[in-house]
mmCIF file of C-alpha atoms in Angstrom:
data_model
loop_
_atom_site.group_PDB
_atom_site.id
_atom_site.type_symbol
_atom_site.label_atom_id
_atom_site.label_comp_id
_atom_site.label_asym_id
_atom_site.label_seq_id
_atom_site.Cartn_x
_atom_site.Cartn_y
_atom_site.Cartn_z
ATOM 1 C CA UNK A 9 146.524 -14.316 263.637
ATOM 2 C CA UNK A 10 148.905 -12.983 265.853
ATOM 3 C CA UNK A 11 152.011 -12.478 265.461
ATOM 4 C CA UNK A 12 154.565 -9.530 263.139
ATOM 5 C CA UNK A 13 153.846 -9.796 260.111
ATOM 6 C CA UNK A 14 157.475 -9.737 258.598
ATOM 7 C CA UNK A 15 156.207 -6.616 256.158
ATOM 8 C CA UNK A 16 155.739 -4.645 259.095
ATOM 9 C CA UNK A 17 158.019 -6.380 260.929
ATOM 10 C CA UNK A 18 160.636 -5.215 258.746
ATOM 11 C CA UNK A 19 160.198 -2.198 259.147
ATOM 12 C CA UNK A 20 160.018 -1.949 262.400
ATOM 13 C CA UNK A 21 163.464 -3.625 262.240
ATOM 14 C CA UNK A 22 164.472 -0.441 260.340
ATOM 15 C CA UNK A 23 163.454 2.332 262.329
ATOM 16 C CA UNK A 24 165.205 0.622 265.326
ATOM 17 C CA UNK A 25 168.520 -0.278 263.011
ATOM 18 C CA UNK A 26 167.925 3.491 262.400
ATOM 19 C CA UNK A 27 167.494 4.748 265.706
ATOM 20 C CA UNK A 28 170.355 2.820 267.479
ATOM 21 C CA UNK A 29 172.934 3.877 264.332
ATOM 22 C CA UNK A 30 172.631 7.743 266.468
ATOM 23 C CA UNK A 31 173.778 6.420 269.377
ATOM 24 C CA UNK A 32 176.153 3.870 268.014
ATOM 25 C CA UNK A 33 177.778 5.675 265.452
ATOM 26 C CA UNK A 34 178.118 9.073 267.120
ATOM 27 C CA UNK A 35 179.843 7.549 269.576
ATOM 28 C CA UNK A 36 181.595 5.186 267.480
ATOM 29 C CA UNK A 37 182.966 8.346 265.219
ATOM 30 C CA UNK A 38 185.345 9.753 268.175
ATOM 31 C CA UNK A 39 187.581 6.924 267.978
ATOM 32 C CA UNK A 40 187.188 5.274 264.616
ATOM 33 C CA UNK A 41 186.674 8.792 262.594
ATOM 34 C CA UNK A 42 183.780 9.149 260.207
ATOM 35 C CA UNK A 43 185.975 7.240 257.298
ATOM 36 C CA UNK A 44 185.559 4.369 259.970
ATOM 37 C CA UNK A 45 181.961 4.203 260.103
ATOM 38 C CA UNK A 46 181.394 4.434 256.334
ATOM 39 C CA UNK A 47 183.385 1.761 255.820
ATOM 40 C CA UNK A 48 181.677 -0.249 258.785
ATOM 41 C CA UNK A 49 178.028 0.916 257.117
ATOM 42 C CA UNK A 50 179.035 -0.573 253.715
ATOM 43 C CA UNK A 51 180.798 -3.005 255.128
ATOM 44 C CA UNK A 52 177.176 -3.372 257.281
ATOM 45 C CA UNK A 53 175.402 -2.803 253.472
ATOM 46 C CA UNK A 54 177.039 -5.488 251.934
ATOM 47 C CA UNK A 55 176.487 -7.983 254.396
ATOM 48 C CA UNK A 56 172.597 -7.109 253.946
ATOM 49 C CA UNK A 57 172.821 -7.169 249.859
ATOM 50 C CA UNK A 58 173.888 -10.452 250.117
ATOM 51 C CA UNK A 59 171.787 -11.747 252.611
ATOM 52 C CA UNK A 60 168.505 -10.442 249.976
ATOM 53 C CA UNK A 61 170.598 -12.388 247.271
ATOM 54 C CA UNK A 62 170.542 -15.673 249.114
ATOM 55 C CA UNK A 63 166.768 -15.591 250.673
ATOM 56 C CA UNK A 64 164.771 -13.901 248.092
ATOM 57 C CA UNK A 65 163.710 -15.304 244.732
ATOM 58 C CA UNK A 66 165.706 -13.319 241.619
ATOM 59 C CA UNK A 67 162.345 -12.178 240.286
ATOM 60 C CA UNK A 68 160.861 -11.061 243.784
ATOM 61 C CA UNK A 69 160.938 -7.332 242.731
ATOM 62 C CA UNK A 70 159.213 -8.556 239.175
ATOM 63 C CA UNK A 71 156.555 -10.795 240.501
ATOM 64 C CA UNK A 72 154.155 -10.387 243.811
ATOM 65 C CA UNK A 73 155.063 -12.931 246.791
ATOM 66 C CA UNK A 74 152.880 -15.350 245.638
ATOM 67 C CA UNK A 75 154.004 -15.644 241.930
ATOM 68 C CA UNK A 76 157.607 -15.753 242.707
ATOM 69 C CA UNK A 77 158.588 -18.192 240.523
ATOM 70 C CA UNK A 78 162.338 -18.450 241.397
ATOM 71 C CA UNK A 79 163.575 -20.358 244.427
ATOM 72 C CA UNK A 80 165.464 -18.731 246.955
ATOM 73 C CA UNK A 81 168.650 -19.840 247.996
ATOM 74 C CA UNK A 82 168.099 -20.893 251.449
ATOM 75 C CA UNK A 83 164.606 -20.483 252.779
ATOM 76 C CA UNK A 84 163.429 -16.441 254.292
ATOM 77 C CA UNK A 85 162.408 -16.383 257.819
ATOM 78 C CA UNK A 86 161.008 -13.834 260.005
ATOM 79 C CA UNK A 87 163.883 -13.269 261.954
ATOM 80 C CA UNK A 88 166.297 -13.213 259.260
ATOM 81 C CA UNK A 89 163.795 -10.497 257.728
ATOM 82 C CA UNK A 90 163.946 -8.804 261.166
ATOM 83 C CA UNK A 91 168.190 -8.788 261.141
ATOM 84 C CA UNK A 92 168.223 -7.606 257.598
ATOM 85 C CA UNK A 93 165.782 -4.167 258.710
ATOM 86 C CA UNK A 94 168.066 -3.621 261.371
ATOM 87 C CA UNK A 95 171.153 -3.824 258.888
ATOM 88 C CA UNK A 96 169.728 -1.774 256.683
ATOM 89 C CA UNK A 97 168.846 0.512 259.284
ATOM 90 C CA UNK A 98 172.758 0.516 260.821
ATOM 91 C CA UNK A 99 174.245 0.692 257.783
ATOM 92 C CA UNK A 100 172.062 3.940 256.047
ATOM 93 C CA UNK A 101 172.251 5.516 259.770
ATOM 94 C CA UNK A 102 176.325 5.305 259.588
ATOM 95 C CA UNK A 103 176.134 7.164 255.938
ATOM 96 C CA UNK A 104 173.538 9.479 257.550
ATOM 97 C CA UNK A 105 175.521 10.468 260.553
ATOM 98 C CA UNK A 106 178.918 10.603 258.912
ATOM 99 C CA UNK A 107 177.732 12.492 255.713
ATOM 100 C CA UNK A 108 175.635 15.509 258.138
ATOM 101 C CA UNK A 109 178.980 15.622 260.430
ATOM 102 C CA UNK A 110 180.494 16.006 257.005
ATOM 103 C CA UNK A 111 178.509 18.836 255.350
ATOM 104 C CA UNK A 112 178.394 20.585 258.821
ATOM 105 C CA UNK A 113 181.466 20.476 259.282
ATOM 106 C CA UNK A 114 183.153 21.521 255.653
ATOM 107 C CA UNK A 115 180.164 23.866 255.053
ATOM 108 C CA UNK A 116 180.251 25.022 258.651
ATOM 109 C CA UNK A 117 179.600 29.172 257.082
ATOM 110 C CA UNK A 118 176.909 27.996 254.490
ATOM 111 C CA UNK A 119 175.260 24.234 255.867
ATOM 112 C CA UNK A 120 171.970 24.945 254.191
ATOM 113 C CA UNK A 121 172.718 24.944 250.375
ATOM 114 C CA UNK A 122 175.175 21.933 251.004
ATOM 115 C CA UNK A 123 172.131 19.946 252.229
ATOM 116 C CA UNK A 124 169.778 21.279 249.802
ATOM 117 C CA UNK A 125 172.524 19.499 246.997
ATOM 118 C CA UNK A 126 172.780 16.668 249.119
ATOM 119 C CA UNK A 127 168.740 15.961 249.638
ATOM 120 C CA UNK A 128 168.620 17.002 245.803
ATOM 121 C CA UNK A 129 170.584 13.968 244.592
ATOM 122 C CA UNK A 130 169.369 11.708 247.192
ATOM 123 C CA UNK A 131 166.250 12.118 245.770
ATOM 124 C CA UNK A 132 166.959 12.160 242.454
ATOM 125 C CA UNK A 133 168.564 8.623 242.473
ATOM 126 C CA UNK A 134 165.392 7.599 244.973
ATOM 127 C CA UNK A 135 163.346 8.579 241.913
ATOM 128 C CA UNK A 136 165.570 7.020 239.548
ATOM 129 C CA UNK A 137 165.529 3.516 241.480
ATOM 130 C CA UNK A 138 161.699 3.668 241.413
ATOM 131 C CA UNK A 139 161.645 3.712 237.460
ATOM 132 C CA UNK A 140 163.623 0.007 237.276
ATOM 133 C CA UNK A 141 162.714 -1.045 240.523
ATOM 134 C CA UNK A 142 159.496 -3.082 239.123
ATOM 135 C CA UNK A 143 161.008 -3.986 235.863
ATOM 136 C CA UNK A 144 165.004 -5.459 236.893
ATOM 137 C CA UNK A 145 165.500 -8.451 238.860
ATOM 138 C CA UNK A 146 166.498 -8.606 242.201
ATOM 139 C CA UNK A 147 169.719 -9.781 241.537
ATOM 140 C CA UNK A 148 170.979 -6.716 239.446
ATOM 141 C CA UNK A 149 168.819 -4.801 241.814
ATOM 142 C CA UNK A 150 171.546 -5.535 244.469
ATOM 143 C CA UNK A 151 174.592 -5.313 242.401
ATOM 144 C CA UNK A 152 173.321 -1.774 241.522
ATOM 145 C CA UNK A 153 172.936 -1.228 245.343
ATOM 146 C CA UNK A 154 176.292 -3.051 246.358
ATOM 147 C CA UNK A 155 178.825 -0.905 243.494
ATOM 148 C CA UNK A 156 176.730 2.577 244.580
ATOM 149 C CA UNK A 157 177.497 2.067 248.258
ATOM 150 C CA UNK A 158 181.154 0.961 247.374
ATOM 151 C CA UNK A 159 181.981 4.630 245.151
ATOM 152 C CA UNK A 160 179.880 6.403 248.172
ATOM 153 C CA UNK A 161 182.279 4.480 250.650
ATOM 154 C CA UNK A 162 185.645 5.573 248.140
ATOM 155 C CA UNK A 163 184.202 9.238 247.497
ATOM 156 C CA UNK A 164 183.258 9.597 251.090
ATOM 157 C CA UNK A 165 187.031 8.617 252.126
ATOM 158 C CA UNK A 166 187.959 11.021 249.909
ATOM 159 C CA UNK A 167 186.464 14.012 250.674
ATOM 160 C CA UNK A 168 186.619 13.432 254.277
ATOM 161 C CA UNK A 169 190.491 13.330 253.858
ATOM 162 C CA UNK A 170 190.856 16.286 251.137
ATOM 163 C CA UNK A 171 187.919 18.136 252.010
ATOM 164 C CA UNK A 172 190.522 21.228 250.893
ATOM 165 C CA UNK A 173 189.775 20.169 247.560
ATOM 166 C CA UNK A 174 186.337 20.020 247.489
ATOM 167 C CA UNK A 175 186.043 23.317 249.244
ATOM 168 C CA UNK A 176 188.078 25.384 246.203
ATOM 169 C CA UNK A 177 186.261 23.190 243.457
ATOM 170 C CA UNK A 178 182.760 24.042 244.643
ATOM 171 C CA UNK A 179 183.532 27.292 245.736
ATOM 172 C CA UNK A 180 186.062 28.407 243.206
ATOM 173 C CA UNK A 181 187.941 29.965 245.574
ATOM 174 C CA UNK A 182 185.696 32.391 246.877
ATOM 175 C CA UNK A 183 185.586 31.042 250.520
#
């Protein structure tokens, strides 16, 4: 059959969102600041989580697509899936642009260790998510994502406002 497969189309839409995020958030960060970009990204991701909550069966993460027994609140379709992919790319890209810019500013003399720690923690969290993703129902996974997204927003805003406190804490006053 011809047409776009939702599985591949969602990935392509996420890539489009990620690429667009670099341009959009890069330009907007000069106007609204990095913390503004992170706040906008948090709102976008929370909208995405809500859309996933209402458009996918609750057992979608624990059952195959054809065997899911729960019914979604609204029926999912290709266009919703593509829009959700773009939202995921925009939200994730906003966080990435802001975090990379913040790390390179705060740790301008030694950025490599800061980026290494960031990527290590990011990979560790991704590995942790892989451990529970097949056994935890979708609403609980979305709740974990929403809570950690909000914590990340608050943490980033705090670190953006008080970088000296964090730098003194991390370097023990050596820098």
